[in-house]
XYZ file of C-alpha atoms in Angstrom:
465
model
C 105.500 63.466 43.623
C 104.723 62.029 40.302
C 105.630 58.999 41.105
C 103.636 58.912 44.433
C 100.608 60.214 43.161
C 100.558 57.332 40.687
C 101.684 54.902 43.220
C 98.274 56.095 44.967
C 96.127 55.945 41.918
C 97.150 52.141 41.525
C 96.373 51.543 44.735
C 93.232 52.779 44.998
C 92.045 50.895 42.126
C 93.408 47.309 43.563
C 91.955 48.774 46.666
C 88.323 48.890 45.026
C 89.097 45.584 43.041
C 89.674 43.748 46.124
C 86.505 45.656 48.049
C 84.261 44.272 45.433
C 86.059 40.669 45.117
C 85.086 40.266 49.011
C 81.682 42.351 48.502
C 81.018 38.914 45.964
C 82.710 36.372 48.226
C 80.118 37.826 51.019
C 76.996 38.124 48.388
C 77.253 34.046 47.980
C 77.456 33.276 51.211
C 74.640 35.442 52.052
C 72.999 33.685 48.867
C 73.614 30.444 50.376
C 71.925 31.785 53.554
C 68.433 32.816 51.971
C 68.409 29.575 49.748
C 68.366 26.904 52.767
C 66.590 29.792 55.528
C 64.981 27.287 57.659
C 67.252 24.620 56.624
C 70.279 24.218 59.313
C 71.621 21.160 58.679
C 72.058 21.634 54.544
C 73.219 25.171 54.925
C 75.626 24.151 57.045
C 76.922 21.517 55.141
C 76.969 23.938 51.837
C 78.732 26.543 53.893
C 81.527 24.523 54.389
C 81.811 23.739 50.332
C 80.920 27.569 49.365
C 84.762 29.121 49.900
C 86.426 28.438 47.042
C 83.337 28.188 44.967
C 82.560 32.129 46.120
C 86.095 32.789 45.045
C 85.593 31.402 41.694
C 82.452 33.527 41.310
C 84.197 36.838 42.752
C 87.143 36.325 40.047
C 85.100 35.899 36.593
C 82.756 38.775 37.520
C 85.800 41.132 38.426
C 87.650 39.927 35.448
C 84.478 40.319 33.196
C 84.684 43.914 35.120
C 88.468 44.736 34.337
C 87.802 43.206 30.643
C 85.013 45.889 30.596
C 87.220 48.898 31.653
C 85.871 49.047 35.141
C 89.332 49.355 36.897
C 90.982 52.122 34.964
C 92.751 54.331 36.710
C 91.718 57.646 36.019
C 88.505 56.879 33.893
C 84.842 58.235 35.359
C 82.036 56.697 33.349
C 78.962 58.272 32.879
C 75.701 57.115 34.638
C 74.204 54.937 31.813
C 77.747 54.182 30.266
C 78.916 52.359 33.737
C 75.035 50.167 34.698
C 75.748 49.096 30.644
C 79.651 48.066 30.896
C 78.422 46.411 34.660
C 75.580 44.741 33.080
C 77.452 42.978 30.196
C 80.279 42.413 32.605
C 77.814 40.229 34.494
C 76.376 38.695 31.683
C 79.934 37.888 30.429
C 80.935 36.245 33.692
C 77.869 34.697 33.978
C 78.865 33.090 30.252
C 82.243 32.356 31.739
C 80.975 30.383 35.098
C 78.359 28.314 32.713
C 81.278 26.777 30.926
C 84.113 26.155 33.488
C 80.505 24.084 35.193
C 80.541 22.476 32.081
C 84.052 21.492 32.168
C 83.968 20.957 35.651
C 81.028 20.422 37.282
C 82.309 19.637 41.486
C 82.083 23.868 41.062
C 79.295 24.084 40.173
C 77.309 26.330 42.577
C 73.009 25.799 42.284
C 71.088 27.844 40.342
C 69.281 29.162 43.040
C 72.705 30.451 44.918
C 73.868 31.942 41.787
C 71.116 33.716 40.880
C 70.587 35.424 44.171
C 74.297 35.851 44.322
C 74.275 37.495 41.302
C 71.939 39.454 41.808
C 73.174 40.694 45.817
C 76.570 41.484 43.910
C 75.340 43.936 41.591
C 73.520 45.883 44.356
C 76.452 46.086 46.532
C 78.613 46.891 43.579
C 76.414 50.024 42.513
C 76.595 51.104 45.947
C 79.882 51.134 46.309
C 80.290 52.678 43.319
C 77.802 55.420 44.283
C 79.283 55.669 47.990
C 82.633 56.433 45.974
C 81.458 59.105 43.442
C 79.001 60.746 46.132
C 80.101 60.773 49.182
C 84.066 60.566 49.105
C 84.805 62.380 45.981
C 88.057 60.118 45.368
C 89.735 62.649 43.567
C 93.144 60.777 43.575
C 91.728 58.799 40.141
C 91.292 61.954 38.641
C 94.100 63.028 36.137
C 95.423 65.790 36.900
C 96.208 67.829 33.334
C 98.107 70.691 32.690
C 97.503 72.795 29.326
C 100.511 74.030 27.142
C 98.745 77.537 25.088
C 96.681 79.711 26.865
C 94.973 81.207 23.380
C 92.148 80.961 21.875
C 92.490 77.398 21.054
C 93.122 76.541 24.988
C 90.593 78.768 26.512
C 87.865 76.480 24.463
C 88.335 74.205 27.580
C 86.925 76.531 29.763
C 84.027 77.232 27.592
C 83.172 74.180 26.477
C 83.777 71.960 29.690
C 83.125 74.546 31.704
C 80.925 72.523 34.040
C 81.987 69.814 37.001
C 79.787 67.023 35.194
C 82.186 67.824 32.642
C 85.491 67.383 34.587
C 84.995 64.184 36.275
C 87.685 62.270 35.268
C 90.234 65.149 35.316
C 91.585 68.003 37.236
C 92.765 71.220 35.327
C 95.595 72.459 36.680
C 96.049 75.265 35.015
C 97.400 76.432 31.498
C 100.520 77.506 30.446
C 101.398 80.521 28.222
C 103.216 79.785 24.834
C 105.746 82.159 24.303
C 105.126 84.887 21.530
C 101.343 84.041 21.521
C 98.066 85.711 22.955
C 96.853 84.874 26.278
C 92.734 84.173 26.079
C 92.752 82.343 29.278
C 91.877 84.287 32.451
C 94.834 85.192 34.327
C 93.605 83.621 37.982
C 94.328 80.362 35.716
C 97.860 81.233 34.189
C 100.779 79.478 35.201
C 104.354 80.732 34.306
C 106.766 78.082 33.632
C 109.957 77.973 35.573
C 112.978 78.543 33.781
C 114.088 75.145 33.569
C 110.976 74.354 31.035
C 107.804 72.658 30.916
C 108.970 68.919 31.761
C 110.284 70.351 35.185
C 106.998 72.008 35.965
C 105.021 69.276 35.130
C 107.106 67.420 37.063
C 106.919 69.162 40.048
C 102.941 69.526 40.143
C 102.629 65.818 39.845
C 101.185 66.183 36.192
C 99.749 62.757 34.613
C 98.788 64.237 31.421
C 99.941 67.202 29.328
C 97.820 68.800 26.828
C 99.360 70.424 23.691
C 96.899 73.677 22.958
C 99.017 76.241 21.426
C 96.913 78.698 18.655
C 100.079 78.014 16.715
C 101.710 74.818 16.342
C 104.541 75.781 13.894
C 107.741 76.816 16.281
C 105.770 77.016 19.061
C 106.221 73.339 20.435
C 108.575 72.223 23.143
C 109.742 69.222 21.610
C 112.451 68.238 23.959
C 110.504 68.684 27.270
C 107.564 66.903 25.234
C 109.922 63.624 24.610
C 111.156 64.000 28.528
C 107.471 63.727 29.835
C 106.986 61.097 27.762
C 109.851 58.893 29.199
C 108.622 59.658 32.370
C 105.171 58.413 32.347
C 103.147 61.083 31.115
C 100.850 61.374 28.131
C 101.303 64.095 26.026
C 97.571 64.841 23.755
C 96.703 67.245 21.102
C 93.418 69.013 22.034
C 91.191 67.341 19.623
C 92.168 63.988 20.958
C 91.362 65.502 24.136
C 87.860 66.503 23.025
C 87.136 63.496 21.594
C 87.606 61.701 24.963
C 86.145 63.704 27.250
C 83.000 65.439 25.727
C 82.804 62.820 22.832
C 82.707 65.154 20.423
C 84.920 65.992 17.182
C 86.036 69.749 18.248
C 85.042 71.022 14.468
C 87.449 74.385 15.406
C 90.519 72.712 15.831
C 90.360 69.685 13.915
C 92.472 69.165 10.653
C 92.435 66.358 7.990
C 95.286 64.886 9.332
C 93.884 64.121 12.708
C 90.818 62.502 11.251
C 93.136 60.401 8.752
C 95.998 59.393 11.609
C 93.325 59.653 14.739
C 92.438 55.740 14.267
C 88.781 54.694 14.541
C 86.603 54.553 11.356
C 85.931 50.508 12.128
C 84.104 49.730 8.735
C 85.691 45.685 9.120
C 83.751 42.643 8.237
C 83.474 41.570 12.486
C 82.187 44.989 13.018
C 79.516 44.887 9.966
C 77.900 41.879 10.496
C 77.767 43.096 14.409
C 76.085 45.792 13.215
C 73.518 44.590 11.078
C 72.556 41.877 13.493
C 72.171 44.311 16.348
C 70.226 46.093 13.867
C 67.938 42.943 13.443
C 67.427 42.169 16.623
C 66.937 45.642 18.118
C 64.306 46.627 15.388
C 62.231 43.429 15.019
C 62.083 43.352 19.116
C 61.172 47.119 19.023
C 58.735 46.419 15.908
C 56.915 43.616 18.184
C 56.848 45.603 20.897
C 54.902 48.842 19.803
C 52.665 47.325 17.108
C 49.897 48.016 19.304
C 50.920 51.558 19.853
C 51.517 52.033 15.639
C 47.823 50.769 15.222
C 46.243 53.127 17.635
C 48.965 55.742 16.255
C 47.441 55.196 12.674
C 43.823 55.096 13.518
C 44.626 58.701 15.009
C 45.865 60.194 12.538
C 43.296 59.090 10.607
C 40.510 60.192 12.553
C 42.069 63.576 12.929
C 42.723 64.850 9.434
C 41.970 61.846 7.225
C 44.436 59.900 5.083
C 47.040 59.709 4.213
C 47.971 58.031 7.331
C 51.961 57.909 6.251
C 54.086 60.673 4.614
C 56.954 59.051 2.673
C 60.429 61.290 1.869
C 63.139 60.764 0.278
C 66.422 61.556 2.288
C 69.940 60.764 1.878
C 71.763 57.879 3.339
C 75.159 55.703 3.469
C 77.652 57.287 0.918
C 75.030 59.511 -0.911
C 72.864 56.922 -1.923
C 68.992 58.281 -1.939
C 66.397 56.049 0.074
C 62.691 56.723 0.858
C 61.627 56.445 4.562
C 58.087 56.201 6.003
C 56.783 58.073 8.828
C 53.332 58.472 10.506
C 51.568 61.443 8.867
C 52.099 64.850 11.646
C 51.590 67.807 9.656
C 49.100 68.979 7.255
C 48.510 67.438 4.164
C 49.734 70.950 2.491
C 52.677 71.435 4.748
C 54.775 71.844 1.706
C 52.228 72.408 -0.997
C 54.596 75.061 -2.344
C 57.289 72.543 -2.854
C 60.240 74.327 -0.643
C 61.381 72.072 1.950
C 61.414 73.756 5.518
C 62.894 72.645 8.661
C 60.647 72.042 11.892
C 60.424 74.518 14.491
C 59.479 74.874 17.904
C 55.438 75.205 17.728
C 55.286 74.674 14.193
C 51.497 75.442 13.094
C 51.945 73.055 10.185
C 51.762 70.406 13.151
C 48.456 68.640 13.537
C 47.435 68.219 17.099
C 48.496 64.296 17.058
C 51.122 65.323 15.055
C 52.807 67.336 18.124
C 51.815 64.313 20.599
C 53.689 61.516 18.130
C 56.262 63.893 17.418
C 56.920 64.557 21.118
C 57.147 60.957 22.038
C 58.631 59.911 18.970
C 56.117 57.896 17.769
C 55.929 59.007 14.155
C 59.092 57.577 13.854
C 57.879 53.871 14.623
C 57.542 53.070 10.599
C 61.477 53.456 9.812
C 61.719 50.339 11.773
C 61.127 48.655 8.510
C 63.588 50.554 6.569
C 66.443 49.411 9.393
C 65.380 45.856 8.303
C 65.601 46.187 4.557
C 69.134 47.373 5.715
C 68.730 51.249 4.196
C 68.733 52.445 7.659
C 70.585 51.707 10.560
C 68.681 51.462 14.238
C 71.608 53.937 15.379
C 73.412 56.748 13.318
C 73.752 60.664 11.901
C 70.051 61.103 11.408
C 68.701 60.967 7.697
C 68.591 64.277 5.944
C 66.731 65.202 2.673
C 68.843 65.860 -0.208
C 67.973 70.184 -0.154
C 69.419 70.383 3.241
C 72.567 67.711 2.381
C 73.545 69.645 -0.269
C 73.420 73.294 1.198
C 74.805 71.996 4.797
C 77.696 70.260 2.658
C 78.748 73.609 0.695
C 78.248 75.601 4.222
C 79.966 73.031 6.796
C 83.438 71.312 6.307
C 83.561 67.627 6.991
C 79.483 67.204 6.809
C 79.617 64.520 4.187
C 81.803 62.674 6.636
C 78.521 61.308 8.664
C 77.199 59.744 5.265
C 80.009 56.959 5.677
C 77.632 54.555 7.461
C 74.032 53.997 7.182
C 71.846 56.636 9.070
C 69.980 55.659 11.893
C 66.736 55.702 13.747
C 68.319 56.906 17.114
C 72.056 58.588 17.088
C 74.666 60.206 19.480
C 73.755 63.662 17.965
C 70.559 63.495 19.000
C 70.809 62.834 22.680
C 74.042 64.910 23.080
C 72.017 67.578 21.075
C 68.487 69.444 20.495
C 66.940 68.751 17.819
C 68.315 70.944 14.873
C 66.929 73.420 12.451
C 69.471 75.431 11.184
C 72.793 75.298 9.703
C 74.453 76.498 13.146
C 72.489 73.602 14.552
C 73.417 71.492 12.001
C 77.441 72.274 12.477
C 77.136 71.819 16.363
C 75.693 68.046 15.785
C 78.011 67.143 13.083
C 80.466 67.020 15.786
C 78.629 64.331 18.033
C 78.220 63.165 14.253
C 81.488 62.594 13.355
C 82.630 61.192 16.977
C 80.127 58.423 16.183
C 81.483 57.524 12.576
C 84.867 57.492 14.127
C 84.205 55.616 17.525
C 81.271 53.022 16.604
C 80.553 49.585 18.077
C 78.688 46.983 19.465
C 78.763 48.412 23.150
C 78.551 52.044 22.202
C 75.308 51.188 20.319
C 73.734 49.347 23.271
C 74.582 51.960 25.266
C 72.663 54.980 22.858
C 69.689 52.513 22.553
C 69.654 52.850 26.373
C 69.803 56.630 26.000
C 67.531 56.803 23.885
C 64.596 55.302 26.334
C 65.302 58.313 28.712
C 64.716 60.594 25.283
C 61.515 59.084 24.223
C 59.827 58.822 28.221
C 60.701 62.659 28.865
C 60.641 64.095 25.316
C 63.939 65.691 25.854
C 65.136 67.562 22.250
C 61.617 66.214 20.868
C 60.339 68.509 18.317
């Protein structure tokens, strides 16, 4: 069964590549058909040329695709994660079909065809891709998992993925009890192992992955049927790599030192810094162009509303320690903190001015730290900055929370879509972990894809406070 049910995961994936390699071949050809509309005699004449031109096209956008991680089995992107790895994988094979035109230029295709190829292919590809999720639930790419422990440490599955936007790339199959240890899980969900062991259970259910969850890992491992699923295919995880991977989080419960030292990730090379700061460029000085007339009308509001000063500069904590002043537009009252004590926000906070809770709400206030991300003391994405009073109670309160000051802070983070805004140490411990998956996972296309986010966050004011 095993090896059947991989069999059919393969093939459903060459199945889709080979759907969308024709769904191309058929998007230039209708290209070619709009371009000369009205035009029998060249269209004809193209027509016969366009085979093996359309094939070109068809194989460097699905390469650029598989490059991308668009044909791996098992793996269900989310929404904005997919349109971002689809919309670089176009751009990339776009790059690629440029230069082999260069080098050869009898393939070379017309602007005008390629464009409205291009353009046809990545409609019928989201389709397709929508038909798929939608409408015929394929759940043969699904992985189908079964969980070794059925304590407390297991049972965290079902209350923190407890929903079916949380299981789309996997199918829970149930949980097995580890011997001498206390069963958490409900029972409807219990599996007892046959007498042979685990690796013949497994084995029998057609499992693809098995996940190591006991409360106790000292004696209470199955070594032997661990190494035998192993040899046959199956990937054996601990259940903070598991929670890393599918709700991109670092599971601050389970985790030990160990996992963050061995876990890979932490990508602090010279490739990945310069990527950084020139994404950082880029993003903030297009950004900074962008909204200057909406910081100007910004400023002359807050102005006419309360006065000056227009800006309220802090002092908050940022890549290993270091202290850095930011610069925001002005939303409280001037004597917010005339006693000196700093506070965190709250919902409704009456020290808000009445712009205040309108910039605040779309984010606006935060427009000015665009210059900080160019004088390189911020990041455009990253933890969020914290003022030293809070950095230093939150660090003697919540293991790992210095962790996050290992790169720069930013203006927009994974913490703070994944997460309301916080305001108190509980809230402060439940973003670290979208925190800390950050500093360990960070780069170029992860970036792109929480600037995306981040649009949705600022348009509907979600976790705005």
């Amino acid at each position: 069964m095993k090896r059947s049910r991989s069999s059919r995961k393969a093939l459903a994936i060459r199945a889709l590549w080979l759907i969308e390699l024709v769904l191309v071949i058929l998007s230039v050809v209708a290209a070619a058909w709009l371009r000369f509309h009205g035009d029998e005699h060249d269209r004809l004449i193209y027509l016969e040329q366009a085979p093996p031109r359309a094939v070109l096209i068809a194989l460097c956008l699905t390469g650029a695709m598989t490059a991308f991680g668009l044909y791996q089995v098992h793996v269900r992107h989310r929404r904005m994660d997919f349109v971002l790895r689809l919309l670089l994988s176009f751009v990339t094979g776009g790059v690629m079909l440029v230069v082999i035109y260069y080098l050869v230029p009898q393939a070379y295709i017309g602007r005008g065809v390629l464009a409205i190829s291009l353009g046809i292919s990545l409609l019928a590809i989201v389709l397709l891709r929508m038909l798929a999720l939608h409408v015929l639930h394929i759940d043969v790419l699904k992985k189908r998992i079964l969980v070794y422990g059925a304590g407390k440490n297991a049972n965290l599955i079902n209350t923190q993925l407890r929903r079916a936007s949380d299981r789309r790339s996997f199918v829970l199959v149930g949980f097995v009890p580890a011997p001498g240890q206390a069963v958490a899980v409900d029972s409807a969900c219990l599996i007892v192992p046959p007498e042979e062991g685990l690796f013949a259970l497994a084995d029998r259910l057609g499992i693809d992955e098995v996940l190591m969850a006991p409360d106790e890992r000292r004696g209470g491992m199955p070594m032997e049927d661990m190494l035998q699923c192993v040899q046959r295919g199956m990937a054996v995880t601990d259940l903070s790599t598991f929670f890393e991977r599918e709700a991109g989080m670092v599971q601050m419960s389970i985790v030990d030192p160990s996992w963050l030292v061995l876990s890979g990730g932490f990508d602090y090379s010279l490739p990945r810094r310069l990527s950084k700061r020139a994404f950082d460029l880029v993003a903030a000085s297009t950004i900074l162009i962008l909204t200057s007339p909406l910081m100007l009308l910004t400023a002359l509001a807050v102005w006419l509303e309360s006065g000056g000063p227009i800006l309220y500069r802090q002092i908050r904590v940022g890549e290993r320690g270091r202290h850095f002043e930011i610069v925001k537009f002005r939303s409280m009252r001037v004597d917010a903190e005339v006693d000196g004590v700093a506070r965190w926000a709250s919902r409704d906070d009456n020290r808000s001015t009445r712009v205040g809770r309108l910039i605040r709400k779309t984010r606006l206030d935060e427009l000015p730290q665009l210059f900080s991300v160019l004088r390189g003391d911020m990041s455009f994405v990253g933890p969020r900055p914290e003022r030293p009073h809070f950095v230093d109670m939150l660090s003697g309160e919540i293991r790992y929370y210095g962790v996050r000051h290992s790169v720069k802070p930013g203006l927009t983070g994974w913490a703070q879509l994944r997460y309301p805004y916080g305001a108190s140490v509980r809230d402060a411990d439940e973003k670290l972990k979208f925190d800390l998956f950050y500093v360990k996972n960070h780069g170029l296309v992860f970036d792109l894809m929480i600037l995306l986010q981040t649009v949705e966050v600022v348009l509907f004011g979600r976790g705005a406070r």
